[in-house]
mmCIF file of C-alpha atoms in Angstrom:
data_model
loop_
_atom_site.group_PDB
_atom_site.id
_atom_site.type_symbol
_atom_site.label_atom_id
_atom_site.label_comp_id
_atom_site.label_asym_id
_atom_site.label_seq_id
_atom_site.Cartn_x
_atom_site.Cartn_y
_atom_site.Cartn_z
ATOM 1 C CA MET O 1 0.221 -0.160 -0.328
ATOM 2 C CA GLU O 2 1.286 3.349 -1.122
ATOM 3 C CA LEU O 3 0.819 6.189 1.342
ATOM 4 C CA THR O 4 0.501 9.789 -0.541
ATOM 5 C CA GLU O 5 1.812 12.679 0.826
ATOM 6 C CA THR O 6 -0.640 14.088 2.486
ATOM 7 C CA ALA O 7 -0.458 10.939 4.143
ATOM 8 C CA ARG O 8 2.944 10.939 4.794
ATOM 9 C CA LEU O 9 2.858 14.574 6.117
ATOM 10 C CA LEU O 10 0.252 13.547 8.285
ATOM 11 C CA THR O 11 2.705 10.796 10.459
ATOM 12 C CA THR O 12 6.016 13.129 10.184
ATOM 13 C CA LEU O 13 3.904 16.170 11.616
ATOM 14 C CA ILE O 14 1.920 12.894 14.661
ATOM 15 C CA SER O 15 5.629 11.793 14.550
ATOM 16 C CA VAL O 16 6.900 15.645 15.851
ATOM 17 C CA ILE O 17 4.154 16.095 17.712
ATOM 18 C CA GLY O 18 4.288 12.429 20.216
ATOM 19 C CA THR O 19 8.283 13.402 20.386
ATOM 20 C CA PHE O 20 7.975 17.015 21.359
ATOM 21 C CA THR O 21 5.220 15.568 24.243
ATOM 22 C CA VAL O 22 6.719 12.531 25.328
ATOM 23 C CA THR O 23 9.824 15.277 25.469
ATOM 24 C CA LEU O 24 7.609 17.467 27.772
ATOM 25 C CA HIS O 25 6.270 15.028 30.172
ATOM 26 C CA TYR O 26 10.003 13.729 31.315
ATOM 27 C CA LEU O 27 11.551 17.524 31.576
ATOM 28 C CA ASN O 28 8.499 18.353 33.790
ATOM 29 C CA GLN O 29 8.704 14.366 35.746
ATOM 30 C CA SER O 30 12.269 15.887 36.133
ATOM 31 C CA ARG O 31 11.328 18.918 37.402
ATOM 32 C CA LYS O 32 9.600 17.511 40.277
ATOM 33 C CA ILE O 33 12.266 15.201 41.062
ATOM 34 C CA ARG O 34 14.180 18.146 41.509
ATOM 35 C CA VAL O 35 11.285 19.312 43.794
ATOM 36 C CA GLU O 36 11.085 16.291 45.803
ATOM 37 C CA LEU O 37 15.575 15.775 46.062
ATOM 38 C CA LEU O 38 15.616 19.850 47.328
ATOM 39 C CA LYS O 39 12.778 18.766 50.149
ATOM 40 C CA GLU O 40 14.415 15.900 51.201
ATOM 41 C CA LEU O 41 17.426 17.787 51.572
ATOM 42 C CA ASP O 42 16.519 20.774 53.928
ATOM 43 C CA GLU O 43 15.356 17.937 55.862
ATOM 44 C CA ALA O 44 18.414 16.094 56.425
ATOM 45 C CA LEU O 45 20.354 18.998 57.078
ATOM 46 C CA ALA O 46 17.504 19.703 59.626
ATOM 47 C CA GLN O 47 18.529 16.381 60.947
ATOM 48 C CA LYS O 48 21.941 16.855 60.602
ATOM 49 C CA SER O 49 22.192 13.251 58.493
ATOM 50 C CA LYS O 50 25.481 13.705 57.122
ATOM 51 C CA HIS O 51 25.397 10.803 54.568
ATOM 52 C CA ARG O 52 21.543 11.995 53.574
ATOM 53 C CA VAL O 53 22.900 15.418 52.958
ATOM 54 C CA CYS O 54 26.139 14.485 50.870
ATOM 55 C CA GLU O 55 24.175 11.629 48.555
ATOM 56 C CA ILE O 56 21.244 14.130 48.019
ATOM 57 C CA PHE O 57 23.504 16.551 47.107
ATOM 58 C CA ARG O 58 25.072 14.566 44.998
ATOM 59 C CA LEU O 59 22.241 13.406 43.371
ATOM 60 C CA ILE O 60 20.869 17.041 42.947
ATOM 61 C CA TYR O 61 23.909 19.006 42.228
ATOM 62 C CA GLY O 62 25.875 16.653 40.471
ATOM 63 C CA LEU O 63 29.071 17.090 42.685
ATOM 64 C CA ARG O 64 30.680 15.406 45.860
ATOM 65 C CA MET O 65 32.001 17.720 48.374
ATOM 66 C CA SER O 66 31.946 17.313 51.992
ATOM 67 C CA TYR O 67 29.903 17.824 54.714
ATOM 68 C CA SER O 68 31.160 20.896 56.049
ATOM 69 C CA ASN O 69 31.827 22.071 52.516
ATOM 70 C CA ILE O 70 28.297 21.437 51.677
ATOM 71 C CA LEU O 71 27.104 23.234 55.165
ATOM 72 C CA ARG O 72 29.463 26.954 54.179
ATOM 73 C CA LEU O 73 28.113 26.329 49.876
ATOM 74 C CA LEU O 74 24.347 26.046 50.747
ATOM 75 C CA ASP O 75 25.127 29.136 53.449
ATOM 76 C CA ASP O 76 26.506 31.238 50.868
ATOM 77 C CA ASP O 77 24.231 33.594 49.743
ATOM 78 C CA LYS O 78 25.601 32.919 46.042
ATOM 79 C CA VAL O 79 25.140 28.894 46.193
ATOM 80 C CA ASN O 80 23.338 29.011 42.903
ATOM 81 C CA ILE O 81 26.480 30.806 40.763
ATOM 82 C CA LEU O 82 28.745 28.670 42.935
ATOM 83 C CA THR O 83 27.113 25.204 41.888
ATOM 84 C CA TYR O 84 26.535 26.268 38.731
ATOM 85 C CA VAL O 85 29.964 27.254 38.180
ATOM 86 C CA LEU O 86 31.536 24.267 40.088
ATOM 87 C CA TYR O 87 29.220 22.010 38.147
ATOM 88 C CA ARG O 88 29.878 23.563 34.186
ATOM 89 C CA THR O 89 34.023 23.170 35.085
ATOM 90 C CA PRO O 90 34.439 20.759 37.235
ATOM 91 C CA GLY O 91 38.248 20.172 38.015
ATOM 92 C CA MET O 92 38.769 23.828 37.456
ATOM 93 C CA VAL O 93 38.138 25.256 40.626
ATOM 94 C CA THR O 94 37.330 23.744 44.096
ATOM 95 C CA PHE O 95 35.310 24.685 47.511
ATOM 96 C CA SER O 96 36.785 23.561 50.113
ATOM 97 C CA ASP O 97 37.016 25.052 53.972
ATOM 98 C CA GLY O 98 34.295 27.815 52.189
ATOM 99 C CA ALA O 99 36.916 29.392 49.736
ATOM 100 C CA PHE O 100 36.660 29.313 46.113
ATOM 101 C CA GLN O 101 40.173 28.659 44.771
ATOM 102 C CA TYR O 102 41.152 27.325 40.908
ATOM 103 C CA SER O 103 42.457 23.657 41.243
ATOM 104 C CA GLY O 104 46.032 22.050 39.491
ATOM 105 C CA LEU O 105 46.630 23.776 36.408
ATOM 106 C CA PHE O 106 44.478 26.497 36.513
ATOM 107 C CA LYS O 107 46.606 27.950 39.552
ATOM 108 C CA LYS O 108 48.917 28.686 36.629
ATOM 109 C CA THR O 109 48.535 32.180 35.702
ATOM 110 C CA TRP O 110 50.917 31.778 32.638
ATOM 111 C CA TRP O 111 47.221 29.406 31.998
ATOM 112 C CA HIS O 112 44.797 32.363 32.500
ATOM 113 C CA LYS O 113 47.327 34.166 30.035
ATOM 114 C CA ILE O 114 47.529 31.382 27.286
ATOM 115 C CA ASP O 115 43.192 31.297 27.711
ATOM 116 C CA THR O 116 42.550 34.999 27.619
ATOM 117 C CA PHE O 117 45.053 35.321 24.502
ATOM 118 C CA VAL O 118 43.044 32.538 22.374
ATOM 119 C CA ASN O 119 39.669 33.713 23.399
ATOM 120 C CA LYS O 120 40.121 37.310 22.755
ATOM 121 C CA THR O 121 41.738 36.386 19.094
ATOM 122 C CA TRP O 122 39.356 33.913 18.399
ATOM 123 C CA GLY O 123 36.572 36.994 18.929
ATOM 124 C CA LEU O 124 38.694 39.232 16.651
ATOM 125 C CA SER O 125 39.318 37.042 14.426
ATOM 126 C CA SER O 126 35.635 36.212 13.868
ATOM 127 C CA ILE O 127 34.668 39.874 13.611
ATOM 128 C CA LEU O 128 37.715 39.931 10.790
ATOM 129 C CA ILE O 129 36.145 37.058 8.836
ATOM 130 C CA ILE O 130 32.400 38.815 9.638
ATOM 131 C CA VAL O 131 33.549 42.005 7.780
ATOM 132 C CA LEU O 132 34.537 40.303 5.384
ATOM 133 C CA SER O 133 31.909 38.186 4.311
ATOM 134 C CA CYS O 134 29.456 41.459 4.629
ATOM 135 C CA VAL O 135 32.135 42.913 1.976
ATOM 136 C CA GLY O 136 31.177 39.668 0.273
ATOM 137 C CA MET O 137 27.760 39.848 -0.191
ATOM 138 C CA ILE O 138 27.883 43.344 -1.331
ATOM 139 C CA PHE O 139 30.466 43.246 -3.942
ATOM 140 C CA PHE O 140 29.100 39.650 -5.213
ATOM 141 C CA PRO O 141 25.714 39.628 -5.502
ATOM 142 C CA GLY O 142 23.776 36.839 -6.907
ATOM 143 C CA VAL O 143 24.616 33.072 -6.727
ATOM 144 C CA TYR O 144 27.840 34.116 -4.367
ATOM 145 C CA PHE O 145 25.730 35.910 -1.778
ATOM 146 C CA ALA O 146 24.889 32.491 -0.112
ATOM 147 C CA PRO O 147 28.202 31.109 0.756
ATOM 148 C CA PHE O 148 29.114 35.109 1.809
ATOM 149 C CA PHE O 149 25.658 34.876 4.211
ATOM 150 C CA ILE O 150 26.479 31.984 5.542
ATOM 151 C CA THR O 151 30.317 32.223 6.443
ATOM 152 C CA SER O 152 29.105 35.897 8.047
ATOM 153 C CA ILE O 153 25.637 33.349 10.243
ATOM 154 C CA PHE O 154 28.380 30.308 11.417
ATOM 155 C CA PHE O 155 31.116 32.742 12.341
ATOM 156 C CA THR O 156 28.741 35.660 14.013
ATOM 157 C CA LEU O 157 27.913 32.456 16.863
ATOM 158 C CA LEU O 158 31.102 31.700 17.116
ATOM 159 C CA PHE O 159 31.854 35.553 17.740
ATOM 160 C CA ALA O 160 28.775 35.256 20.964
ATOM 161 C CA LEU O 161 30.501 31.785 22.093
ATOM 162 C CA SER O 162 33.511 33.858 22.047
ATOM 163 C CA LEU O 163 31.928 37.003 24.357
ATOM 164 C CA ARG O 164 30.166 33.771 26.825
ATOM 165 C CA GLN O 165 32.886 32.118 27.432
ATOM 166 C CA THR O 166 35.192 35.975 27.609
ATOM 167 C CA ARG O 167 32.656 36.610 30.138
ATOM 168 C CA TYR O 168 32.241 33.384 31.964
ATOM 169 C CA THR O 169 35.666 33.049 33.246
ATOM 170 C CA GLU O 170 35.695 36.297 34.526
ATOM 171 C CA MET O 171 33.255 35.847 36.394
ATOM 172 C CA VAL O 172 35.073 32.426 37.063
ATOM 173 C CA ASP O 173 38.187 35.276 38.058
ATOM 174 C CA ASP O 174 36.203 37.481 40.227
ATOM 175 C CA LEU O 175 34.703 34.846 42.336
ATOM 176 C CA VAL O 176 38.243 33.425 43.081
ATOM 177 C CA THR O 177 39.871 36.815 44.103
ATOM 178 C CA GLU O 178 36.564 37.395 46.171
ATOM 179 C CA SER O 179 36.850 33.962 47.624
ATOM 180 C CA SER O 180 40.638 35.442 48.280
ATOM 181 C CA LEU O 181 40.278 38.365 50.064
ATOM 182 C CA GLU O 182 37.387 37.404 52.306
ATOM 183 C CA GLN O 183 40.613 34.638 53.629
#
């Protein structure tokens, strides 16, 4: 039996809607589970159950930390930012004894200089390629417009990612500096 184009379109549409619905359902379920885990974490903190606090904290944030460090982290006003940074950059930064600090290779100043140089070089070269692509779109109309347009879109996205990474690195530097000043 051969399907008509309309039947194929309807089948595809139903599949997309079904996939979207199932995805939303599972996202909502994970949010409910996270809320339940947060309630359990509050109860475990109230009961001062060390093992339970550590395990629930690991399940929620994906971070393995000692009980005392978890208490210090949760008492900090910037707990959301700190947990986000610790989760996003494992091995780069640590939170111990109430201090937020770089670890391993990331303690070296030359590493930060190289990272800054690469990010800024990437951003500036992206801007240069975007400008050249815009000039190409102006001077090469017709069929040649498309490659210049696609190149400009691609490097605009790369430039945005470079800016985002630079801002994130500056935020981590500020957190480490602020933490070292507090001690």
